[in-house]
Tab-separated table of C-alpha atoms and ligand atoms in Angstrom:
chain	number	residue	atom	x	y	z
A	94	MET	CA	-33.482	29.557	32.007
A	95	SER	CA	-30.845	28.978	29.147
A	96	ALA	CA	-31.131	31.331	26.070
A	97	THR	CA	-32.666	30.362	22.820
A	98	LEU	CA	-29.637	29.009	20.487
A	99	SER	CA	-30.059	29.829	16.747
A	100	CYS	CA	-29.144	27.152	14.905
A	101	ASP	CA	-29.886	25.524	11.046
A	102	THR	CA	-31.320	22.500	12.005
A	103	VAL	CA	-31.804	20.752	14.532
A	104	TRP	CA	-32.608	16.990	15.213
A	105	THR	CA	-34.796	15.578	17.219
A	106	ALA	CA	-36.458	11.937	19.074
A	107	ALA	CA	-32.921	10.798	18.184
A	108	ARG	CA	-31.479	8.004	20.191
A	109	LEU	CA	-27.464	9.598	20.809
A	110	LEU	CA	-25.079	7.370	20.745
A	111	PRO	CA	-22.947	10.635	21.132
A	112	MET	CA	-19.022	8.351	20.853
A	113	THR	CA	-17.468	10.895	23.551
A	114	VAL	CA	-16.255	8.221	25.648
A	115	PRO	CA	-14.920	5.301	23.991
A	116	GLY	CA	-15.003	3.387	26.587
A	117	GLN	CA	-19.112	3.182	27.238
A	118	PRO	CA	-20.204	3.789	23.842
A	119	ASP	CA	-23.443	1.585	24.918
A	120	ALA	CA	-24.297	4.743	26.785
A	121	VAL	CA	-26.898	5.951	24.887
A	122	ILE	CA	-28.909	8.686	25.336
A	123	GLU	CA	-33.227	7.955	24.245
A	124	GLN	CA	-34.480	11.491	24.670
A	125	GLY	CA	-30.803	13.209	22.416
A	126	VAL	CA	-30.940	16.603	20.039
A	127	VAL	CA	-28.530	17.216	17.886
A	128	ALA	CA	-28.442	20.894	16.899
A	129	ALA	CA	-26.404	22.147	14.099
A	130	ARG	CA	-25.460	26.024	12.635
A	131	ASP	CA	-22.856	25.748	9.510
A	132	GLY	CA	-22.167	22.325	9.334
A	133	ARG	CA	-20.898	22.188	12.887
A	134	ILE	CA	-22.307	20.610	16.385
A	135	VAL	CA	-23.478	23.187	18.129
A	136	TYR	CA	-25.438	20.803	20.945
A	137	ALA	CA	-25.769	17.046	21.094
A	138	GLY	CA	-27.296	15.635	24.369
A	139	SER	CA	-30.377	14.977	25.967
A	140	ALA	CA	-33.752	16.906	25.203
A	141	GLU	CA	-33.744	17.858	28.334
A	142	ALA	CA	-31.287	19.194	29.487
A	143	ALA	CA	-31.087	21.216	26.087
A	144	PRO	CA	-31.494	25.190	25.657
A	145	ALA	CA	-34.471	26.227	23.757
A	146	PHE	CA	-33.613	26.503	19.897
A	147	ALA	CA	-34.090	28.837	16.620
A	148	ALA	CA	-33.545	26.135	13.550
A	149	GLY	CA	-34.557	26.595	9.915
A	150	ARG	CA	-35.437	23.139	10.453
A	151	THR	CA	-36.566	20.629	12.451
A	152	ILE	CA	-35.945	16.708	11.697
A	153	ASP	CA	-37.890	14.048	13.657
A	154	CYS	CA	-35.560	10.850	13.619
A	155	GLY	CA	-38.524	8.811	14.913
A	156	GLY	CA	-36.803	7.713	17.528
A	157	ARG	CA	-34.571	5.952	15.656
A	158	LEU	CA	-30.358	4.939	16.374
A	159	VAL	CA	-28.069	8.197	15.739
A	160	THR	CA	-23.691	8.077	15.664
A	161	PRO	CA	-21.482	10.328	13.984
A	162	GLY	CA	-20.901	9.558	10.817
A	163	LEU	CA	-19.145	6.135	9.809
A	164	ILE	CA	-15.253	6.958	8.776
A	165	ASP	CA	-13.539	4.216	6.972
A	166	CYS	CA	-9.979	5.490	7.814
A	167	HIS	CA	-7.922	2.868	6.300
A	168	THR	CA	-8.446	2.363	1.770
A	169	HIS	CA	-6.804	2.113	-1.353
A	170	LEU	CA	-9.902	2.772	-3.232
A	171	VAL	CA	-8.520	5.119	-6.152
A	172	TYR	CA	-7.531	2.077	-9.013
A	173	GLY	CA	-7.670	0.805	-12.252
A	174	GLY	CA	-8.286	-2.391	-13.517
A	175	SER	CA	-9.737	-5.702	-11.627
A	176	ARG	CA	-7.477	-8.519	-9.977
A	177	ALA	CA	-11.002	-11.693	-10.164
A	178	GLY	CA	-8.284	-13.065	-12.162
A	179	GLU	CA	-5.483	-13.176	-9.975
A	180	PHE	CA	-8.049	-14.002	-6.997
A	181	GLU	CA	-9.025	-17.078	-10.084
A	182	ALA	CA	-5.223	-18.249	-10.260
A	183	ARG	CA	-5.099	-18.448	-5.943
A	184	LEU	CA	-7.672	-20.411	-5.674
A	185	GLU	CA	-5.946	-22.754	-7.638
A	186	GLY	CA	-3.129	-22.407	-5.649
A	187	ALA	CA	-1.152	-19.623	-6.438
A	188	SER	CA	-0.438	-17.866	-3.284
A	189	TYR	CA	-0.004	-14.125	-2.603
A	190	GLU	CA	3.491	-13.043	-2.457
A	191	ALA	CA	4.012	-15.634	-5.598
A	192	ILE	CA	2.032	-14.049	-7.463
A	193	ALA	CA	3.650	-10.533	-6.594
A	194	ARG	CA	6.359	-11.691	-6.699
A	195	ALA	CA	5.967	-13.228	-10.834
A	196	GLY	CA	4.788	-9.666	-11.343
A	197	GLY	CA	1.191	-9.831	-11.025
A	198	GLY	CA	-0.231	-8.738	-7.552
A	199	ILE	CA	-0.009	-5.125	-6.683
A	200	VAL	CA	2.227	-3.950	-9.696
A	201	SER	CA	-0.668	-5.369	-12.361
A	202	THR	CA	-2.658	-2.667	-10.221
A	203	MET	CA	-0.174	-0.420	-11.335
A	204	ARG	CA	-0.031	-1.160	-15.132
A	205	ALA	CA	-3.908	-0.335	-14.902
A	206	THR	CA	-3.978	2.830	-12.487
A	207	ARG	CA	-0.540	4.561	-15.626
A	208	ALA	CA	-3.245	3.372	-18.452
A	209	ALA	CA	-5.821	5.325	-16.954
A	210	ASP	CA	-6.297	9.123	-16.063
A	211	GLU	CA	-7.266	11.386	-13.314
A	212	ALA	CA	-10.793	11.410	-15.329
A	213	GLY	CA	-10.682	7.317	-15.784
A	214	LEU	CA	-9.771	6.904	-12.115
A	215	ILE	CA	-12.080	9.200	-11.012
A	216	ALA	CA	-14.766	7.582	-13.203
A	217	ALA	CA	-13.775	3.708	-12.002
A	218	SER	CA	-13.809	4.596	-8.196
A	219	ALA	CA	-16.788	6.849	-7.697
A	220	PRO	CA	-18.820	3.475	-7.299
A	221	ARG	CA	-17.242	2.170	-4.416
A	222	LEU	CA	-17.138	5.726	-3.238
A	223	ALA	CA	-21.157	5.360	-3.127
A	224	GLU	CA	-21.297	2.364	-1.798
A	225	MET	CA	-19.290	3.608	1.504
A	226	ILE	CA	-21.877	6.687	1.525
A	227	ALA	CA	-24.787	4.616	1.439
A	228	GLU	CA	-22.977	2.793	4.438
A	229	GLY	CA	-23.367	6.096	6.281
A	230	VAL	CA	-19.167	6.848	5.901
A	231	THR	CA	-18.728	10.353	5.555
A	232	THR	CA	-14.759	10.184	5.905
A	233	VAL	CA	-12.995	8.035	3.812
A	234	GLU	CA	-9.440	8.106	3.775
A	235	ILE	CA	-7.926	6.971	0.152
A	236	LYS	CA	-3.793	6.210	-0.527
A	237	SER	CA	-1.625	6.338	-2.576
A	238	GLY	CA	0.799	4.066	-3.858
A	239	TYR	CA	-0.267	1.756	-7.644
A	240	GLY	CA	1.276	5.070	-9.614
A	241	LEU	CA	4.337	4.348	-8.443
A	242	GLU	CA	6.059	7.488	-10.701
A	243	LEU	CA	4.912	10.900	-10.174
A	244	ALA	CA	2.675	12.319	-13.214
A	245	ALA	CA	0.629	8.624	-11.978
A	246	GLU	CA	0.757	8.781	-8.189
A	247	ARG	CA	-0.027	12.221	-8.560
A	248	ALA	CA	-3.487	11.466	-10.478
A	249	MET	CA	-4.258	9.290	-8.257
A	250	LEU	CA	-4.478	11.849	-5.704
A	251	ARG	CA	-5.728	14.227	-7.217
A	252	ALA	CA	-8.540	11.831	-8.535
A	253	ALA	CA	-9.148	10.992	-5.121
A	254	ARG	CA	-9.304	14.934	-4.206
A	255	ALA	CA	-11.692	15.015	-6.808
A	256	LEU	CA	-14.035	12.374	-5.242
A	257	GLY	CA	-13.736	14.335	-1.984
A	258	SER	CA	-15.660	17.520	-3.225
A	259	GLN	CA	-18.026	16.201	-5.953
A	260	MET	CA	-19.604	13.957	-3.342
A	261	ARG	CA	-19.877	15.289	-0.585
A	262	VAL	CA	-17.600	12.990	2.103
A	263	SER	CA	-14.317	13.879	3.398
A	264	VAL	CA	-11.610	12.882	1.969
A	265	ALA	CA	-8.026	12.330	3.873
A	266	THR	CA	-5.301	11.646	1.172
A	267	THR	CA	-2.129	10.024	1.849
A	268	PHE	CA	0.968	9.293	0.138
A	269	LEU	CA	1.823	5.388	-0.377
A	270	GLY	CA	4.649	5.668	-3.049
A	271	ALA	CA	6.653	3.701	-1.316
A	272	HIS	CA	3.891	0.608	-2.129
A	273	ALA	CA	5.932	-1.812	-4.145
A	274	LEU	CA	8.657	-1.231	-6.418
A	275	PRO	CA	7.725	-0.002	-9.620
A	276	PRO	CA	9.283	-2.409	-12.526
A	277	GLU	CA	11.702	0.363	-14.008
A	278	TYR	CA	13.765	0.052	-10.251
A	279	ALA	CA	14.495	-3.710	-9.973
A	280	GLY	CA	17.103	-4.279	-8.043
A	281	ARG	CA	17.398	-0.668	-7.105
A	282	ALA	CA	15.070	-0.394	-3.927
A	283	ASP	CA	16.960	2.430	-2.751
A	284	ALA	CA	17.288	4.865	-5.632
A	285	TYR	CA	13.139	4.416	-5.820
A	286	ILE	CA	12.868	5.158	-2.290
A	287	ASP	CA	15.464	8.458	-3.138
A	288	LEU	CA	12.579	8.995	-5.574
A	289	VAL	CA	9.756	9.254	-2.986
A	290	ALA	CA	11.616	10.383	-0.652
A	291	ASP	CA	12.710	13.438	-2.116
A	292	THR	CA	11.222	14.142	-5.759
A	293	MET	CA	7.760	12.673	-5.434
A	294	LEU	CA	6.543	13.547	-2.002
A	295	PRO	CA	7.988	17.190	-2.098
A	296	ALA	CA	5.855	17.731	-5.212
A	297	LEU	CA	3.699	15.886	-4.451
A	298	ALA	CA	3.250	17.750	-0.817
A	299	ALA	CA	4.343	21.318	-2.679
A	300	GLU	CA	0.271	21.035	-4.581
A	301	GLY	CA	-1.495	20.500	-1.432
A	302	LEU	CA	-2.358	16.316	-2.196
A	303	VAL	CA	-0.555	14.661	0.463
A	304	ASP	CA	-2.292	14.902	3.925
A	305	ALA	CA	0.055	11.615	5.727
A	306	VAL	CA	2.359	9.437	4.173
A	307	ASP	CA	2.917	5.671	4.098
A	308	ALA	CA	4.661	2.865	3.325
A	309	PHE	CA	4.385	-1.018	3.094
A	310	CYS	CA	7.048	-2.219	5.146
A	311	GLU	CA	7.243	-5.565	3.858
A	312	GLY	CA	9.487	-8.227	2.580
A	313	ILE	CA	7.925	-7.828	-0.162
A	314	GLY	CA	8.169	-4.320	0.562
A	315	PHE	CA	10.747	-1.750	1.933
A	316	SER	CA	12.511	-2.568	4.808
A	317	ALA	CA	12.733	-0.477	7.774
A	318	THR	CA	15.749	1.129	6.828
A	319	GLN	CA	13.766	2.368	3.726
A	320	VAL	CA	10.456	3.528	5.226
A	321	GLU	CA	13.101	5.390	7.904
A	322	ARG	CA	14.492	7.507	4.574
A	323	VAL	CA	10.510	8.122	3.713
A	324	PHE	CA	10.653	8.633	7.410
A	325	ALA	CA	12.374	11.774	8.019
A	326	ALA	CA	11.493	12.936	3.769
A	327	ALA	CA	7.884	13.094	6.199
A	328	GLY	CA	8.475	14.696	8.809
A	329	ALA	CA	10.903	17.239	7.290
A	330	LEU	CA	7.369	18.617	5.721
A	331	ASN	CA	5.777	18.378	9.124
A	332	LEU	CA	3.835	15.425	8.167
A	333	PRO	CA	2.138	12.739	9.835
A	334	VAL	CA	3.239	9.621	9.350
A	335	LYS	CA	1.785	5.939	9.148
A	336	LEU	CA	2.203	2.537	8.704
A	337	HIS	CA	1.812	-0.951	6.955
A	338	ALA	CA	3.098	-2.742	9.701
A	339	GLU	CA	3.349	-6.569	10.238
A	340	GLN	CA	0.486	-7.777	7.967
A	341	LEU	CA	2.647	-11.017	6.771
A	342	SER	CA	5.855	-11.070	8.772
A	343	ASN	CA	7.520	-9.309	11.607
A	344	LEU	CA	10.288	-6.170	10.752
A	345	HIS	CA	9.252	-4.079	13.787
A	346	GLY	CA	7.559	-1.711	11.318
A	347	ALA	CA	4.390	-1.451	15.130
A	348	ALA	CA	8.146	0.175	17.102
A	349	LEU	CA	9.509	2.280	13.746
A	350	ALA	CA	6.261	3.549	13.744
A	351	ALA	CA	6.116	4.681	17.174
A	352	ARG	CA	9.375	5.525	17.344
A	353	HIS	CA	8.287	8.079	15.052
A	354	GLY	CA	4.809	9.116	16.229
A	355	ALA	CA	3.386	8.040	13.894
A	356	LEU	CA	-1.135	8.340	13.742
A	357	SER	CA	-1.334	4.761	13.283
A	358	ALA	CA	0.404	1.652	12.232
A	359	ASP	CA	-1.507	-1.201	10.589
A	360	HIS	CA	-2.878	-4.827	9.780
A	361	LEU	CA	-0.259	-5.794	11.892
A	362	GLU	CA	-0.823	-9.818	12.688
A	363	HIS	CA	2.396	-10.069	13.777
A	364	CYS	CA	3.492	-7.723	15.727
A	365	ASP	CA	5.250	-8.311	18.619
A	366	ASP	CA	5.027	-7.401	22.079
A	367	ALA	CA	7.973	-4.838	22.117
A	368	GLY	CA	5.665	-3.362	19.038
A	369	ILE	CA	2.402	-3.109	20.966
A	370	VAL	CA	4.674	-1.409	23.877
A	371	ALA	CA	5.453	0.932	21.793
A	372	MET	CA	2.438	2.067	20.197
A	373	ALA	CA	1.162	2.589	23.273
A	374	ALA	CA	3.527	4.689	24.990
A	375	ALA	CA	3.813	6.759	21.528
A	376	GLY	CA	-0.672	7.039	21.322
A	377	THR	CA	-0.398	5.349	18.043
A	378	VAL	CA	-3.227	3.696	16.916
A	379	ALA	CA	-4.097	-0.229	15.855
A	380	THR	CA	-5.502	-0.186	13.067
A	381	LEU	CA	-7.268	-3.583	11.639
A	382	LEU	CA	-8.128	-5.255	8.587
A	383	PRO	CA	-9.522	-7.693	8.350
A	384	GLY	CA	-11.615	-8.106	5.180
A	385	ALA	CA	-7.175	-8.691	4.163
A	386	TYR	CA	-7.058	-10.916	6.730
A	387	TYR	CA	-10.049	-13.093	5.394
A	388	PHE	CA	-9.441	-12.960	1.574
A	389	THR	CA	-6.222	-14.022	2.423
A	390	ARG	CA	-6.853	-16.236	4.390
A	391	GLU	CA	-3.963	-15.462	7.100
A	392	THR	CA	-4.367	-17.184	10.298
A	393	VAL	CA	-1.916	-15.579	12.269
A	394	LEU	CA	-4.301	-13.123	14.741
A	395	PRO	CA	-3.264	-9.319	15.511
A	396	PRO	CA	-2.777	-9.483	19.341
A	397	VAL	CA	-6.007	-8.096	20.175
A	398	ALA	CA	-5.808	-8.795	24.000
A	399	ALA	CA	-2.690	-7.310	24.776
A	400	PHE	CA	-3.850	-3.756	22.197
A	401	ARG	CA	-6.772	-3.922	24.842
A	402	ALA	CA	-4.630	-4.893	28.041
A	403	ALA	CA	-1.533	-1.726	27.212
A	404	GLY	CA	-5.110	0.779	25.870
A	405	VAL	CA	-3.514	0.994	21.925
A	406	PRO	CA	-6.525	2.592	20.541
A	407	ILE	CA	-8.344	0.240	18.222
A	408	ALA	CA	-10.072	1.458	14.642
A	409	LEU	CA	-10.236	-0.939	12.009
A	410	ALA	CA	-11.504	-0.328	8.186
A	411	THR	CA	-11.630	-1.246	5.108
A	412	ASP	CA	-8.246	-1.368	3.337
A	413	CYS	CA	-10.351	-1.185	0.000
A	414	ASN	CA	-7.878	-2.043	-3.113
A	415	PRO	CA	-8.126	-4.300	-5.600
A	416	GLY	CA	-5.908	-7.588	-4.144
A	417	THR	CA	-6.503	-8.610	-0.531
A	418	SER	CA	-9.688	-6.669	0.379
A	419	PRO	CA	-11.981	-5.788	-2.253
A	420	MET	CA	-14.412	-4.436	0.759
A	421	THR	CA	-16.528	-1.393	0.618
A	422	SER	CA	-18.438	-2.829	3.470
A	423	LEU	CA	-17.378	-0.947	6.486
A	424	LEU	CA	-20.449	-2.727	8.566
A	425	LEU	CA	-18.915	-6.246	7.579
A	426	ALA	CA	-15.055	-4.958	8.712
A	427	MET	CA	-17.050	-4.118	12.592
A	428	ASN	CA	-18.663	-7.871	11.866
A	429	MET	CA	-15.519	-9.127	10.670
A	430	GLY	CA	-14.104	-7.316	14.009
A	431	ALA	CA	-16.331	-9.019	16.246
A	432	THR	CA	-16.087	-12.189	14.574
A	433	LEU	CA	-12.795	-13.085	13.079
A	434	PHE	CA	-10.941	-10.711	15.652
A	435	ARG	CA	-13.396	-10.843	18.762
A	436	LEU	CA	-13.607	-7.085	19.480
A	437	THR	CA	-16.979	-5.742	21.594
A	438	VAL	CA	-19.561	-4.279	19.954
A	439	ALA	CA	-18.542	-1.292	21.648
A	440	GLU	CA	-14.892	-1.544	20.495
A	441	CYS	CA	-16.314	-2.296	17.186
A	442	LEU	CA	-17.841	0.981	17.281
A	443	ALA	CA	-15.015	3.495	18.607
A	444	ALA	CA	-13.296	1.681	15.712
A	445	VAL	CA	-15.195	3.001	12.893
A	446	THR	CA	-16.038	6.416	14.841
A	447	ILE	CA	-13.781	8.263	17.471
A	448	ASN	CA	-10.815	6.064	17.141
A	449	ALA	CA	-10.441	6.596	13.284
A	450	ALA	CA	-10.720	9.593	13.376
A	451	ARG	CA	-7.660	9.288	15.652
A	452	ALA	CA	-6.204	7.610	12.964
A	453	LEU	CA	-5.897	9.958	10.770
A	454	GLY	CA	-5.321	12.255	13.341
A	455	ARG	CA	-8.665	14.203	13.632
A	456	ARG	CA	-10.222	15.917	16.774
A	457	ASP	CA	-13.324	17.592	14.595
A	458	ILE	CA	-15.230	14.488	13.578
A	459	GLY	CA	-16.069	10.757	15.807
A	460	ALA	CA	-18.465	11.621	17.925
A	461	LEU	CA	-21.241	14.489	18.408
A	462	ALA	CA	-20.285	16.849	20.304
A	463	PRO	CA	-20.620	20.893	19.994
A	464	GLY	CA	-17.579	22.072	17.999
A	465	LEU	CA	-17.197	18.860	15.714
A	466	TRP	CA	-18.299	18.254	12.089
A	467	ALA	CA	-22.030	17.709	12.025
A	468	ASP	CA	-21.338	14.313	10.048
A	469	LEU	CA	-24.244	12.215	11.230
A	470	ALA	CA	-25.868	8.202	10.532
A	471	VAL	CA	-29.565	7.924	10.927
A	472	TRP	CA	-30.611	3.836	11.225
A	473	ASP	CA	-32.836	1.774	11.353
A	474	VAL	CA	-32.451	-0.747	13.886
A	475	ALA	CA	-33.354	-1.082	17.634
A	476	GLN	CA	-29.628	-1.313	18.742
A	477	PRO	CA	-26.484	-0.459	18.221
A	478	ALA	CA	-25.366	-4.167	18.144
A	479	GLU	CA	-27.502	-4.246	15.187
A	480	LEU	CA	-24.885	-2.191	13.299
A	481	VAL	CA	-22.020	-5.248	13.697
A	482	TYR	CA	-24.621	-8.210	14.227
A	483	ARG	CA	-26.040	-8.219	10.448
A	484	ILE	CA	-24.489	-9.132	7.522
A	485	GLY	CA	-25.725	-7.417	4.779
A	486	GLY	CA	-29.070	-5.515	4.944
A	487	ARG	CA	-28.983	-1.639	4.519
A	488	PRO	CA	-29.931	-0.260	7.524
A	489	LEU	CA	-28.701	3.486	7.139
A	490	HIS	CA	-32.354	5.708	6.613
A	491	ALA	CA	-30.290	9.211	6.554
A	492	ARG	CA	-26.942	10.229	6.627
A	493	TYR	CA	-25.918	13.915	6.719
A	494	TRP	CA	-22.790	15.299	5.798
A	495	ARG	CA	-21.402	18.990	7.544
A	496	GLY	CA	-25.376	19.008	8.230
A	497	GLN	CA	-26.514	18.472	4.882
B	79	LIG	N1	-0.673	-4.044	2.065
B	79	LIG	C1	-1.893	-4.506	1.428
B	79	LIG	O1	-2.988	-5.865	1.670
B	79	LIG	C2	-2.835	-4.082	0.678
B	79	LIG	N2	-1.418	-3.097	0.062
B	79	LIG	C3	-0.786	-3.724	1.423
B	79	LIG	O2	0.455	-2.400	1.861
B	79	LIG	C4	-2.647	-5.068	-1.278
B	79	LIG	C5	-2.454	-4.367	-1.950
B	79	LIG	C6	-2.402	-5.602	-3.308
B	79	LIG	O3	-2.097	-6.257	-3.064
B	79	LIG	O4	-2.748	-4.419	-4.500
B	80	LIG	FE1	-3.754	-1.524	2.584
């Protein structure tokens, strides 16, 4: 006889996919129950083993699949303007790198972002976030990196925080000052990195705007040495790091990230064995971004089989950004992860829940277990594979963020 457990909400008749064992997400609990108090899960498991509940409200899930709320762990969701014109130019033959070198690309979004104020950025970005929420996303990471000067980077991060407080979704902010070289620093990349590491990062961190620090380690971005400077500054502030690594070429960014205990290394199409070994040893998550792979028509696949063999946890994210992945659908990213990268259904599900949580350094989301936030997605699907299989459609029946 177990004692009565008092709680705010009980979800009954759920087919539960708790994601507590990342390797075995097919282990659906057919007659599942979740109970929450003060936004946190107090029970998640079979109805049979459940205690008696004294609940404020009971929600009958009608036998629907219930998963943790989805986590989009890599986005550039906050920005001004559009790059549809650049897309058109690429269709006529211009390459992404050529456009970037000609002052377009990231720098054109920088101009539009600097021109918008915080309210303008919120207004431009809220619809994108609403699309994610409509697909069951309960946590989203949002990077800066289109301001490339203190005031505009601050406006981006403040807009991200504001979206998180307005929209019933958790927002994790990442400072990506080292995303691109602003034109006023042309030919002076080291001086810009000094500004990022010595001025911008400490100021924004002091304002509570930075949960993690990222950089773009690439020929058209920053060198490994420059990234080291940024990571050292992050380390001095006790902030975790992550890295855009090996997207277009191999600068050994994955190994660099692992050396700094990075939460994740992201993209990784050109990652080599040394990078994989280093990531496995450091517990760094491989965040794969199939939307960017697809949209830039990349032909080199990320070494998924080697990540799998080495035991590197794999996450998937939208990389929502105006240049290389104008995508807000995390479900489509799952489909692309399976179709383009050959991830299994089980891997795709873990990639947007438990492993995405790890890529954000979070242990309080991404699974359904006592103590974690009651972030739930209730789906109108017969089996978990349908979440990965379908392209389009809105399979979400209901979504709960912190129990509400
Ligand atoms: N890698 C990407 O795919 C995006 N940023 C990055 O570091 C592209 C950003 C853009 O083109 O606006
Ligand atoms: Fe990115």
